[in-house]
Structures are given as C-alpha cells and as structure tokens.
PDB file of N, CA and C in Angstrom:
ATOM      1  N   UNK A   1     -23.753 -54.350  48.637  1.00  0.00           N
ATOM      2  CA  UNK A   1     -24.698 -55.118  49.424  1.00  0.00           C
ATOM      3  C   UNK A   1     -24.101 -56.506  49.648  1.00  0.00           C
ATOM      4  N   UNK A   2     -24.164 -56.962  50.883  1.00  0.00           N
ATOM      5  CA  UNK A   2     -23.598 -58.272  51.170  1.00  0.00           C
ATOM      6  C   UNK A   2     -24.569 -59.394  50.783  1.00  0.00           C
ATOM      7  N   UNK A   3     -24.063 -60.598  50.766  1.00  0.00           N
ATOM      8  CA  UNK A   3     -24.833 -61.760  50.316  1.00  0.00           C
ATOM      9  C   UNK A   3     -26.043 -62.032  51.214  1.00  0.00           C
ATOM     10  N   UNK A   4     -25.906 -61.821  52.516  1.00  0.00           N
ATOM     11  CA  UNK A   4     -27.028 -62.082  53.429  1.00  0.00           C
ATOM     12  C   UNK A   4     -28.171 -61.100  53.187  1.00  0.00           C
ATOM     13  N   UNK A   5     -27.827 -59.854  52.940  1.00  0.00           N
ATOM     14  CA  UNK A   5     -28.860 -58.851  52.650  1.00  0.00           C
ATOM     15  C   UNK A   5     -29.532 -59.155  51.317  1.00  0.00           C
ATOM     16  N   UNK A   6     -28.732 -59.486  50.333  1.00  0.00           N
ATOM     17  CA  UNK A   6     -29.273 -59.850  49.020  1.00  0.00           C
ATOM     18  C   UNK A   6     -30.224 -61.040  49.142  1.00  0.00           C
ATOM     19  N   UNK A   7     -29.832 -62.018  49.941  1.00  0.00           N
ATOM     20  CA  UNK A   7     -30.668 -63.194  50.167  1.00  0.00           C
ATOM     21  C   UNK A   7     -31.987 -62.816  50.833  1.00  0.00           C
ATOM     22  N   UNK A   8     -31.923 -61.925  51.830  1.00  0.00           N
ATOM     23  CA  UNK A   8     -33.152 -61.489  52.495  1.00  0.00           C
ATOM     24  C   UNK A   8     -34.089 -60.803  51.508  1.00  0.00           C
ATOM     25  N   UNK A   9     -33.567 -59.884  50.733  1.00  0.00           N
ATOM     26  CA  UNK A   9     -34.401 -59.151  49.780  1.00  0.00           C
ATOM     27  C   UNK A   9     -35.017 -60.117  48.766  1.00  0.00           C
ATOM     28  N   UNK A  10     -34.223 -61.060  48.278  1.00  0.00           N
ATOM     29  CA  UNK A  10     -34.745 -62.048  47.339  1.00  0.00           C
ATOM     30  C   UNK A  10     -35.837 -62.908  47.955  1.00  0.00           C
ATOM     31  N   UNK A  11     -35.672 -63.254  49.225  1.00  0.00           N
ATOM     32  CA  UNK A  11     -36.676 -64.070  49.908  1.00  0.00           C
ATOM     33  C   UNK A  11     -37.936 -63.273  50.209  1.00  0.00           C
ATOM     34  N   UNK A  12     -37.758 -62.071  50.744  1.00  0.00           N
ATOM     35  CA  UNK A  12     -38.910 -61.277  51.170  1.00  0.00           C
ATOM     36  C   UNK A  12     -39.752 -60.780  50.007  1.00  0.00           C
ATOM     37  N   UNK A  13     -39.103 -60.479  48.886  1.00  0.00           N
ATOM     38  CA  UNK A  13     -39.821 -59.836  47.783  1.00  0.00           C
ATOM     39  C   UNK A  13     -39.787 -60.635  46.486  1.00  0.00           C
ATOM     40  N   UNK A  14     -39.182 -61.793  46.506  1.00  0.00           N
ATOM     41  CA  UNK A  14     -39.118 -62.647  45.330  1.00  0.00           C
ATOM     42  C   UNK A  14     -40.298 -63.599  45.269  1.00  0.00           C
ATOM     43  N   UNK A  15     -40.299 -64.498  44.312  1.00  0.00           N
ATOM     44  CA  UNK A  15     -41.452 -65.377  44.095  1.00  0.00           C
ATOM     45  C   UNK A  15     -41.717 -66.367  45.224  1.00  0.00           C
ATOM     46  N   UNK A  16     -40.721 -66.691  46.045  1.00  0.00           N
ATOM     47  CA  UNK A  16     -40.935 -67.695  47.080  1.00  0.00           C
ATOM     48  C   UNK A  16     -41.782 -67.208  48.249  1.00  0.00           C
ATOM     49  N   UNK A  17     -41.625 -65.955  48.654  1.00  0.00           N
ATOM     50  CA  UNK A  17     -42.325 -65.462  49.838  1.00  0.00           C
ATOM     51  C   UNK A  17     -43.252 -64.293  49.582  1.00  0.00           C
ATOM     52  N   UNK A  18     -43.268 -63.764  48.416  1.00  0.00           N
ATOM     53  CA  UNK A  18     -44.041 -62.554  48.159  1.00  0.00           C
ATOM     54  C   UNK A  18     -45.495 -62.709  48.570  1.00  0.00           C
ATOM     55  N   UNK A  19     -46.040 -63.906  48.468  1.00  0.00           N
ATOM     56  CA  UNK A  19     -47.438 -64.110  48.839  1.00  0.00           C
ATOM     57  C   UNK A  19     -47.598 -64.567  50.282  1.00  0.00           C
ATOM     58  N   UNK A  20     -46.481 -64.650  51.038  1.00  0.00           N
ATOM     59  CA  UNK A  20     -46.536 -65.116  52.419  1.00  0.00           C
ATOM     60  C   UNK A  20     -45.727 -64.214  53.357  1.00  0.00           C
ATOM     61  N   UNK A  21     -45.910 -62.901  53.299  1.00  0.00           N
ATOM     62  CA  UNK A  21     -45.094 -62.028  54.152  1.00  0.00           C
ATOM     63  C   UNK A  21     -45.355 -62.229  55.640  1.00  0.00           C
ATOM     64  N   UNK A  22     -46.577 -62.628  56.011  1.00  0.00           N
ATOM     65  CA  UNK A  22     -46.872 -62.838  57.428  1.00  0.00           C
ATOM     66  C   UNK A  22     -46.034 -63.978  57.988  1.00  0.00           C
ATOM     67  N   UNK A  23     -45.875 -65.045  57.212  1.00  0.00           N
ATOM     68  CA  UNK A  23     -45.059 -66.172  57.662  1.00  0.00           C
ATOM     69  C   UNK A  23     -43.597 -65.775  57.812  1.00  0.00           C
ATOM     70  N   UNK A  24     -43.090 -64.998  56.867  1.00  0.00           N
ATOM     71  CA  UNK A  24     -41.714 -64.539  56.947  1.00  0.00           C
ATOM     72  C   UNK A  24     -41.531 -63.635  58.165  1.00  0.00           C
ATOM     73  N   UNK A  25     -42.489 -62.743  58.419  1.00  0.00           N
ATOM     74  CA  UNK A  25     -42.398 -61.849  59.573  1.00  0.00           C
ATOM     75  C   UNK A  25     -42.372 -62.649  60.874  1.00  0.00           C
ATOM     76  N   UNK A  26     -43.218 -63.654  60.993  1.00  0.00           N
ATOM     77  CA  UNK A  26     -43.222 -64.488  62.201  1.00  0.00           C
ATOM     78  C   UNK A  26     -41.870 -65.155  62.407  1.00  0.00           C
ATOM     79  N   UNK A  27     -41.291 -65.662  61.338  1.00  0.00           N
ATOM     80  CA  UNK A  27     -39.979 -66.301  61.431  1.00  0.00           C
ATOM     81  C   UNK A  27     -38.896 -65.311  61.846  1.00  0.00           C
ATOM     82  N   UNK A  28     -38.934 -64.123  61.284  1.00  0.00           N
ATOM     83  CA  UNK A  28     -37.963 -63.081  61.622  1.00  0.00           C
ATOM     84  C   UNK A  28     -38.080 -62.710  63.094  1.00  0.00           C
ATOM     85  N   UNK A  29     -39.292 -62.415  63.522  1.00  0.00           N
ATOM     86  CA  UNK A  29     -39.491 -61.989  64.903  1.00  0.00           C
ATOM     87  C   UNK A  29     -39.136 -63.100  65.886  1.00  0.00           C
ATOM     88  N   UNK A  30     -39.460 -64.338  65.529  1.00  0.00           N
ATOM     89  CA  UNK A  30     -39.106 -65.462  66.384  1.00  0.00           C
ATOM     90  C   UNK A  30     -37.607 -65.629  66.505  1.00  0.00           C
ATOM     91  N   UNK A  31     -36.894 -65.488  65.400  1.00  0.00           N
ATOM     92  CA  UNK A  31     -35.436 -65.614  65.415  1.00  0.00           C
ATOM     93  C   UNK A  31     -34.782 -64.505  66.215  1.00  0.00           C
ATOM     94  N   UNK A  32     -35.282 -63.286  66.086  1.00  0.00           N
ATOM     95  CA  UNK A  32     -34.692 -62.165  66.810  1.00  0.00           C
ATOM     96  C   UNK A  32     -35.004 -62.226  68.311  1.00  0.00           C
ATOM     97  N   UNK A  33     -36.155 -62.782  68.680  1.00  0.00           N
ATOM     98  CA  UNK A  33     -36.557 -62.848  70.081  1.00  0.00           C
ATOM     99  C   UNK A  33     -35.898 -64.001  70.832  1.00  0.00           C
ATOM    100  N   UNK A  34     -35.526 -65.051  70.119  1.00  0.00           N
ATOM    101  CA  UNK A  34     -34.979 -66.246  70.744  1.00  0.00           C
ATOM    102  C   UNK A  34     -33.598 -66.543  70.180  1.00  0.00           C
ATOM    103  N   UNK A  35     -32.570 -66.176  70.921  1.00  0.00           N
ATOM    104  CA  UNK A  35     -31.221 -66.443  70.409  1.00  0.00           C
ATOM    105  C   UNK A  35     -31.057 -67.906  70.020  1.00  0.00           C
ATOM    106  N   UNK A  36     -30.508 -68.094  68.871  1.00  0.00           N
ATOM    107  CA  UNK A  36     -30.304 -69.438  68.354  1.00  0.00           C
ATOM    108  C   UNK A  36     -29.457 -69.370  67.099  1.00  0.00           C
ATOM    109  N   UNK A  37     -29.428 -70.446  66.353  1.00  0.00           N
ATOM    110  CA  UNK A  37     -28.540 -70.489  65.187  1.00  0.00           C
ATOM    111  C   UNK A  37     -28.868 -69.469  64.106  1.00  0.00           C
ATOM    112  N   UNK A  38     -30.111 -69.021  64.021  1.00  0.00           N
ATOM    113  CA  UNK A  38     -30.489 -68.101  62.960  1.00  0.00           C
ATOM    114  C   UNK A  38     -30.565 -66.640  63.410  1.00  0.00           C
ATOM    115  N   UNK A  39     -30.547 -66.394  64.710  1.00  0.00           N
ATOM    116  CA  UNK A  39     -30.744 -65.027  65.193  1.00  0.00           C
ATOM    117  C   UNK A  39     -29.649 -64.077  64.719  1.00  0.00           C
ATOM    118  N   UNK A  40     -28.398 -64.532  64.685  1.00  0.00           N
ATOM    119  CA  UNK A  40     -27.315 -63.662  64.222  1.00  0.00           C
ATOM    120  C   UNK A  40     -27.484 -63.329  62.741  1.00  0.00           C
ATOM    121  N   UNK A  41     -27.817 -64.317  61.933  1.00  0.00           N
ATOM    122  CA  UNK A  41     -28.020 -64.082  60.500  1.00  0.00           C
ATOM    123  C   UNK A  41     -29.172 -63.127  60.259  1.00  0.00           C
ATOM    124  N   UNK A  42     -30.279 -63.318  60.964  1.00  0.00           N
ATOM    125  CA  UNK A  42     -31.439 -62.446  60.793  1.00  0.00           C
ATOM    126  C   UNK A  42     -31.092 -61.015  61.211  1.00  0.00           C
ATOM    127  N   UNK A  43     -30.354 -60.857  62.294  1.00  0.00           N
ATOM    128  CA  UNK A  43     -29.940 -59.514  62.723  1.00  0.00           C
ATOM    129  C   UNK A  43     -29.039 -58.872  61.667  1.00  0.00           C
ATOM    130  N   UNK A  44     -28.147 -59.647  61.080  1.00  0.00           N
ATOM    131  CA  UNK A  44     -27.280 -59.115  60.020  1.00  0.00           C
ATOM    132  C   UNK A  44     -28.099 -58.740  58.794  1.00  0.00           C
ATOM    133  N   UNK A  45     -29.094 -59.544  58.455  1.00  0.00           N
ATOM    134  CA  UNK A  45     -29.961 -59.218  57.323  1.00  0.00           C
ATOM    135  C   UNK A  45     -30.749 -57.944  57.604  1.00  0.00           C
ATOM    136  N   UNK A  46     -31.265 -57.801  58.809  1.00  0.00           N
ATOM    137  CA  UNK A  46     -32.003 -56.593  59.205  1.00  0.00           C
ATOM    138  C   UNK A  46     -31.118 -55.365  59.057  1.00  0.00           C
ATOM    139  N   UNK A  47     -29.910 -55.454  59.602  1.00  0.00           N
ATOM    140  CA  UNK A  47     -28.998 -54.320  59.555  1.00  0.00           C
ATOM    141  C   UNK A  47     -28.561 -54.003  58.128  1.00  0.00           C
ATOM    142  N   UNK A  48     -28.331 -55.038  57.337  1.00  0.00           N
ATOM    143  CA  UNK A  48     -27.953 -54.834  55.940  1.00  0.00           C
ATOM    144  C   UNK A  48     -29.083 -54.215  55.134  1.00  0.00           C
ATOM    145  N   UNK A  49     -30.305 -54.657  55.400  1.00  0.00           N
ATOM    146  CA  UNK A  49     -31.470 -54.106  54.709  1.00  0.00           C
ATOM    147  C   UNK A  49     -31.630 -52.623  55.063  1.00  0.00           C
ATOM    148  N   UNK A  50     -31.452 -52.295  56.338  1.00  0.00           N
ATOM    149  CA  UNK A  50     -31.521 -50.886  56.761  1.00  0.00           C
ATOM    150  C   UNK A  50     -30.447 -50.060  56.061  1.00  0.00           C
ATOM    151  N   UNK A  51     -29.261 -50.624  55.902  1.00  0.00           N
ATOM    152  CA  UNK A  51     -28.162 -49.915  55.235  1.00  0.00           C
ATOM    153  C   UNK A  51     -28.486 -49.675  53.753  1.00  0.00           C
ATOM    154  N   UNK A  52     -29.068 -50.653  53.102  1.00  0.00           N
ATOM    155  CA  UNK A  52     -29.456 -50.489  51.695  1.00  0.00           C
ATOM    156  C   UNK A  52     -30.457 -49.344  51.565  1.00  0.00           C
ATOM    157  N   UNK A  53     -31.413 -49.287  52.468  1.00  0.00           N
ATOM    158  CA  UNK A  53     -32.412 -48.212  52.432  1.00  0.00           C
ATOM    159  C   UNK A  53     -31.750 -46.867  52.709  1.00  0.00           C
ATOM    160  N   UNK A  54     -30.883 -46.836  53.700  1.00  0.00           N
ATOM    161  CA  UNK A  54     -30.230 -45.577  54.076  1.00  0.00           C
ATOM    162  C   UNK A  54     -29.341 -45.039  52.961  1.00  0.00           C
ATOM    163  N   UNK A  55     -28.578 -45.922  52.323  1.00  0.00           N
ATOM    164  CA  UNK A  55     -27.623 -45.481  51.305  1.00  0.00           C
ATOM    165  C   UNK A  55     -28.204 -45.466  49.898  1.00  0.00           C
ATOM    166  N   UNK A  56     -29.368 -46.116  49.737  1.00  0.00           N
ATOM    167  CA  UNK A  56     -30.011 -46.212  48.417  1.00  0.00           C
ATOM    168  C   UNK A  56     -29.044 -46.784  47.378  1.00  0.00           C
ATOM    169  N   UNK A  57     -28.324 -47.821  47.780  1.00  0.00           N
ATOM    170  CA  UNK A  57     -27.306 -48.394  46.914  1.00  0.00           C
ATOM    171  C   UNK A  57     -27.850 -49.351  45.853  1.00  0.00           C
ATOM    172  N   UNK A  58     -29.096 -49.759  45.965  1.00  0.00           N
ATOM    173  CA  UNK A  58     -29.659 -50.722  45.027  1.00  0.00           C
ATOM    174  C   UNK A  58     -30.403 -49.996  43.904  1.00  0.00           C
ATOM    175  N   UNK A  59     -30.045 -50.307  42.686  1.00  0.00           N
ATOM    176  CA  UNK A  59     -30.712 -49.710  41.521  1.00  0.00           C
ATOM    177  C   UNK A  59     -31.976 -50.501  41.186  1.00  0.00           C
ATOM    178  N   UNK A  60     -32.804 -49.940  40.330  1.00  0.00           N
ATOM    179  CA  UNK A  60     -33.991 -50.652  39.861  1.00  0.00           C
ATOM    180  C   UNK A  60     -33.611 -51.918  39.110  1.00  0.00           C
ATOM    181  N   UNK A  61     -32.517 -51.887  38.374  1.00  0.00           N
ATOM    182  CA  UNK A  61     -32.057 -53.065  37.634  1.00  0.00           C
ATOM    183  C   UNK A  61     -31.643 -54.164  38.606  1.00  0.00           C
ATOM    184  N   UNK A  62     -30.903 -53.794  39.645  1.00  0.00           N
ATOM    185  CA  UNK A  62     -30.482 -54.791  40.639  1.00  0.00           C
ATOM    186  C   UNK A  62     -31.693 -55.338  41.389  1.00  0.00           C
ATOM    187  N   UNK A  63     -32.635 -54.472  41.750  1.00  0.00           N
ATOM    188  CA  UNK A  63     -33.871 -54.905  42.399  1.00  0.00           C
ATOM    189  C   UNK A  63     -34.581 -55.953  41.549  1.00  0.00           C
ATOM    190  N   UNK A  64     -34.723 -55.676  40.271  1.00  0.00           N
ATOM    191  CA  UNK A  64     -35.407 -56.608  39.378  1.00  0.00           C
ATOM    192  C   UNK A  64     -34.661 -57.932  39.293  1.00  0.00           C
ATOM    193  N   UNK A  65     -33.341 -57.875  39.261  1.00  0.00           N
ATOM    194  CA  UNK A  65     -32.526 -59.085  39.209  1.00  0.00           C
ATOM    195  C   UNK A  65     -32.704 -59.912  40.484  1.00  0.00           C
ATOM    196  N   UNK A  66     -32.645 -59.278  41.634  1.00  0.00           N
ATOM    197  CA  UNK A  66     -32.745 -59.983  42.916  1.00  0.00           C
ATOM    198  C   UNK A  66     -34.130 -60.590  43.109  1.00  0.00           C
ATOM    199  N   UNK A  67     -35.168 -59.854  42.759  1.00  0.00           N
ATOM    200  CA  UNK A  67     -36.542 -60.289  43.033  1.00  0.00           C
ATOM    201  C   UNK A  67     -37.195 -61.001  41.854  1.00  0.00           C
ATOM    202  N   UNK A  68     -36.468 -61.150  40.782  1.00  0.00           N
ATOM    203  CA  UNK A  68     -36.972 -61.812  39.570  1.00  0.00           C
ATOM    204  C   UNK A  68     -38.171 -61.086  38.977  1.00  0.00           C
ATOM    205  N   UNK A  69     -38.199 -59.774  39.148  1.00  0.00           N
ATOM    206  CA  UNK A  69     -39.215 -58.952  38.504  1.00  0.00           C
ATOM    207  C   UNK A  69     -40.618 -59.091  39.053  1.00  0.00           C
ATOM    208  N   UNK A  70     -40.758 -59.555  40.291  1.00  0.00           N
ATOM    209  CA  UNK A  70     -42.084 -59.743  40.873  1.00  0.00           C
ATOM    210  C   UNK A  70     -42.817 -58.413  41.068  1.00  0.00           C
ATOM    211  N   UNK A  71     -42.107 -57.392  41.537  1.00  0.00           N
ATOM    212  CA  UNK A  71     -42.681 -56.060  41.727  1.00  0.00           C
ATOM    213  C   UNK A  71     -41.900 -55.058  40.900  1.00  0.00           C
ATOM    214  N   UNK A  72     -42.597 -54.282  40.105  1.00  0.00           N
ATOM    215  CA  UNK A  72     -41.957 -53.242  39.298  1.00  0.00           C
ATOM    216  C   UNK A  72     -42.213 -51.874  39.914  1.00  0.00           C
ATOM    217  N   UNK A  73     -41.209 -51.022  39.812  1.00  0.00           N
ATOM    218  CA  UNK A  73     -41.328 -49.651  40.284  1.00  0.00           C
ATOM    219  C   UNK A  73     -40.937 -48.719  39.155  1.00  0.00           C
ATOM    220  N   UNK A  74     -41.622 -47.584  39.072  1.00  0.00           N
ATOM    221  CA  UNK A  74     -41.333 -46.631  38.005  1.00  0.00           C
ATOM    222  C   UNK A  74     -40.148 -45.736  38.328  1.00  0.00           C
ATOM    223  N   UNK A  75     -39.777 -45.670  39.616  1.00  0.00           N
ATOM    224  CA  UNK A  75     -38.639 -44.837  40.001  1.00  0.00           C
ATOM    225  C   UNK A  75     -37.988 -45.406  41.256  1.00  0.00           C
ATOM    226  N   UNK A  76     -36.746 -45.007  41.485  1.00  0.00           N
ATOM    227  CA  UNK A  76     -36.075 -45.420  42.712  1.00  0.00           C
ATOM    228  C   UNK A  76     -36.747 -44.799  43.931  1.00  0.00           C
ATOM    229  N   UNK A  77     -37.311 -43.613  43.797  1.00  0.00           N
ATOM    230  CA  UNK A  77     -38.036 -43.007  44.914  1.00  0.00           C
ATOM    231  C   UNK A  77     -39.208 -43.891  45.338  1.00  0.00           C
ATOM    232  N   UNK A  78     -39.945 -44.418  44.356  1.00  0.00           N
ATOM    233  CA  UNK A  78     -41.062 -45.315  44.664  1.00  0.00           C
ATOM    234  C   UNK A  78     -40.560 -46.596  45.316  1.00  0.00           C
ATOM    235  N   UNK A  79     -39.466 -47.138  44.806  1.00  0.00           N
ATOM    236  CA  UNK A  79     -38.883 -48.358  45.369  1.00  0.00           C
ATOM    237  C   UNK A  79     -38.508 -48.146  46.825  1.00  0.00           C
ATOM    238  N   UNK A  80     -37.787 -47.072  47.107  1.00  0.00           N
ATOM    239  CA  UNK A  80     -37.314 -46.863  48.471  1.00  0.00           C
ATOM    240  C   UNK A  80     -38.435 -46.480  49.431  1.00  0.00           C
ATOM    241  N   UNK A  81     -39.478 -45.820  48.949  1.00  0.00           N
ATOM    242  CA  UNK A  81     -40.645 -45.555  49.797  1.00  0.00           C
ATOM    243  C   UNK A  81     -41.291 -46.877  50.207  1.00  0.00           C
ATOM    244  N   UNK A  82     -41.403 -47.802  49.265  1.00  0.00           N
ATOM    245  CA  UNK A  82     -41.949 -49.123  49.545  1.00  0.00           C
ATOM    246  C   UNK A  82     -41.055 -49.891  50.512  1.00  0.00           C
ATOM    247  N   UNK A  83     -39.727 -49.860  50.281  1.00  0.00           N
ATOM    248  CA  UNK A  83     -38.793 -50.600  51.133  1.00  0.00           C
ATOM    249  C   UNK A  83     -38.800 -50.076  52.562  1.00  0.00           C
ATOM    250  N   UNK A  84     -38.946 -48.773  52.743  1.00  0.00           N
ATOM    251  CA  UNK A  84     -39.030 -48.218  54.100  1.00  0.00           C
ATOM    252  C   UNK A  84     -40.255 -48.759  54.826  1.00  0.00           C
ATOM    253  N   UNK A  85     -41.382 -48.814  54.139  1.00  0.00           N
ATOM    254  CA  UNK A  85     -42.599 -49.362  54.735  1.00  0.00           C
ATOM    255  C   UNK A  85     -42.444 -50.855  55.017  1.00  0.00           C
ATOM    256  N   UNK A  86     -41.799 -51.559  54.103  1.00  0.00           N
ATOM    257  CA  UNK A  86     -41.584 -52.993  54.298  1.00  0.00           C
ATOM    258  C   UNK A  86     -40.655 -53.246  55.488  1.00  0.00           C
ATOM    259  N   UNK A  87     -39.623 -52.421  55.641  1.00  0.00           N
ATOM    260  CA  UNK A  87     -38.724 -52.557  56.795  1.00  0.00           C
ATOM    261  C   UNK A  87     -39.520 -52.399  58.091  1.00  0.00           C
ATOM    262  N   UNK A  88     -40.364 -51.379  58.146  1.00  0.00           N
ATOM    263  CA  UNK A  88     -41.183 -51.162  59.345  1.00  0.00           C
ATOM    264  C   UNK A  88     -42.119 -52.336  59.598  1.00  0.00           C
ATOM    265  N   UNK A  89     -42.592 -52.956  58.530  1.00  0.00           N
ATOM    266  CA  UNK A  89     -43.458 -54.131  58.685  1.00  0.00           C
ATOM    267  C   UNK A  89     -42.670 -55.313  59.240  1.00  0.00           C
ATOM    268  N   UNK A  90     -41.555 -55.650  58.626  1.00  0.00           N
ATOM    269  CA  UNK A  90     -40.801 -56.832  59.043  1.00  0.00           C
ATOM    270  C   UNK A  90     -40.083 -56.654  60.380  1.00  0.00           C
ATOM    271  N   UNK A  91     -39.565 -55.471  60.644  1.00  0.00           N
ATOM    272  CA  UNK A  91     -38.704 -55.291  61.812  1.00  0.00           C
ATOM    273  C   UNK A  91     -39.240 -54.304  62.842  1.00  0.00           C
ATOM    274  N   UNK A  92     -40.335 -53.645  62.541  1.00  0.00           N
ATOM    275  CA  UNK A  92     -40.909 -52.674  63.466  1.00  0.00           C
ATOM    276  C   UNK A  92     -42.266 -53.118  63.960  1.00  0.00           C
ATOM    277  N   UNK A  93     -43.088 -52.151  64.270  1.00  0.00           N
ATOM    278  CA  UNK A  93     -44.410 -52.423  64.842  1.00  0.00           C
ATOM    279  C   UNK A  93     -45.551 -52.286  63.844  1.00  0.00           C
ATOM    280  N   UNK A  94     -45.236 -51.985  62.599  1.00  0.00           N
ATOM    281  CA  UNK A  94     -46.274 -51.794  61.587  1.00  0.00           C
ATOM    282  C   UNK A  94     -46.995 -53.106  61.317  1.00  0.00           C
ATOM    283  N   UNK A  95     -48.299 -53.040  61.264  1.00  0.00           N
ATOM    284  CA  UNK A  95     -49.090 -54.218  60.904  1.00  0.00           C
ATOM    285  C   UNK A  95     -49.533 -54.074  59.464  1.00  0.00           C
ATOM    286  N   UNK A  96     -49.611 -55.159  58.783  1.00  0.00           N
ATOM    287  CA  UNK A  96     -50.039 -55.150  57.382  1.00  0.00           C
ATOM    288  C   UNK A  96     -48.905 -54.866  56.432  1.00  0.00           C
ATOM    289  N   UNK A  97     -48.639 -55.800  55.572  1.00  0.00           N
ATOM    290  CA  UNK A  97     -47.608 -55.648  54.555  1.00  0.00           C
ATOM    291  C   UNK A  97     -47.960 -54.464  53.660  1.00  0.00           C
ATOM    292  N   UNK A  98     -46.981 -53.634  53.309  1.00  0.00           N
ATOM    293  CA  UNK A  98     -47.296 -52.458  52.485  1.00  0.00           C
ATOM    294  C   UNK A  98     -47.833 -52.862  51.118  1.00  0.00           C
ATOM    295  N   UNK A  99     -48.722 -52.054  50.620  1.00  0.00           N
ATOM    296  CA  UNK A  99     -49.296 -52.328  49.304  1.00  0.00           C
ATOM    297  C   UNK A  99     -48.237 -52.124  48.218  1.00  0.00           C
ATOM    298  N   UNK A 100     -48.051 -53.140  47.392  1.00  0.00           N
ATOM    299  CA  UNK A 100     -47.158 -52.972  46.255  1.00  0.00           C
ATOM    300  C   UNK A 100     -47.735 -51.948  45.289  1.00  0.00           C
ATOM    301  N   UNK A 101     -46.900 -51.384  44.457  1.00  0.00           N
ATOM    302  CA  UNK A 101     -47.382 -50.380  43.499  1.00  0.00           C
ATOM    303  C   UNK A 101     -48.373 -50.979  42.518  1.00  0.00           C
ATOM    304  N   UNK A 102     -49.285 -50.155  42.080  1.00  0.00           N
ATOM    305  CA  UNK A 102     -50.293 -50.576  41.102  1.00  0.00           C
ATOM    306  C   UNK A 102     -49.958 -49.949  39.759  1.00  0.00           C
ATOM    307  N   UNK A 103     -50.037 -50.741  38.711  1.00  0.00           N
ATOM    308  CA  UNK A 103     -49.813 -50.210  37.356  1.00  0.00           C
ATOM    309  C   UNK A 103     -51.063 -49.554  36.827  1.00  0.00           C
TER     310      UNK A 103
END
C-alpha cells in the first residue's frame, strides 16, 4: 500500500475524521470535480483504496495500526465488507456512511 492510500485510510477511519465522514466526502467530491492542486492526490488515493479492497492486502493488524484502533473487526471478511461500502459512500453514489460493526 502506498503512502497516499495509507494516509487516506488513516484520515477517513482514524480519530480525526471518523465522526465527520460527510465533511470528508464533500472535500473528496469537490476535489475530484474541480481540477486543482489536490485533485490528482485524491484520485490516487481513490485508486489506491480500490486496489487495497480488490487485493485485500491490508491485515487486521495493519488496519488497527493505521486507524489507531477506532473500529475493530472480528475478521478480514467483515473489514472488507465495510470497506467496500465505505468506498461506495466516499466515491460512488451511496448516501449515508456505512454502519460500523457493533460489539
């Protein structure tokens, strides 16, 4: 996983933005719609995030390290099901941030 993708995952699911996904989504969509200094980085983060989901290269341990343990998953299947929904929320047409797992 490249540094830009790691940074996106840490921002989207870590302590800084976890409670503000709507604001992050607005920023992402604005950057992708209006070419500017951040649009290339956001596109690279989007593509890198899609690659992580496709290849399932991130372990639960790495997820916990990147996100500082904000969301716990009992299995990689649960993690990737959540990440697919989150991708659709941030980069697709899905409305409403996916519900994090409940203990």
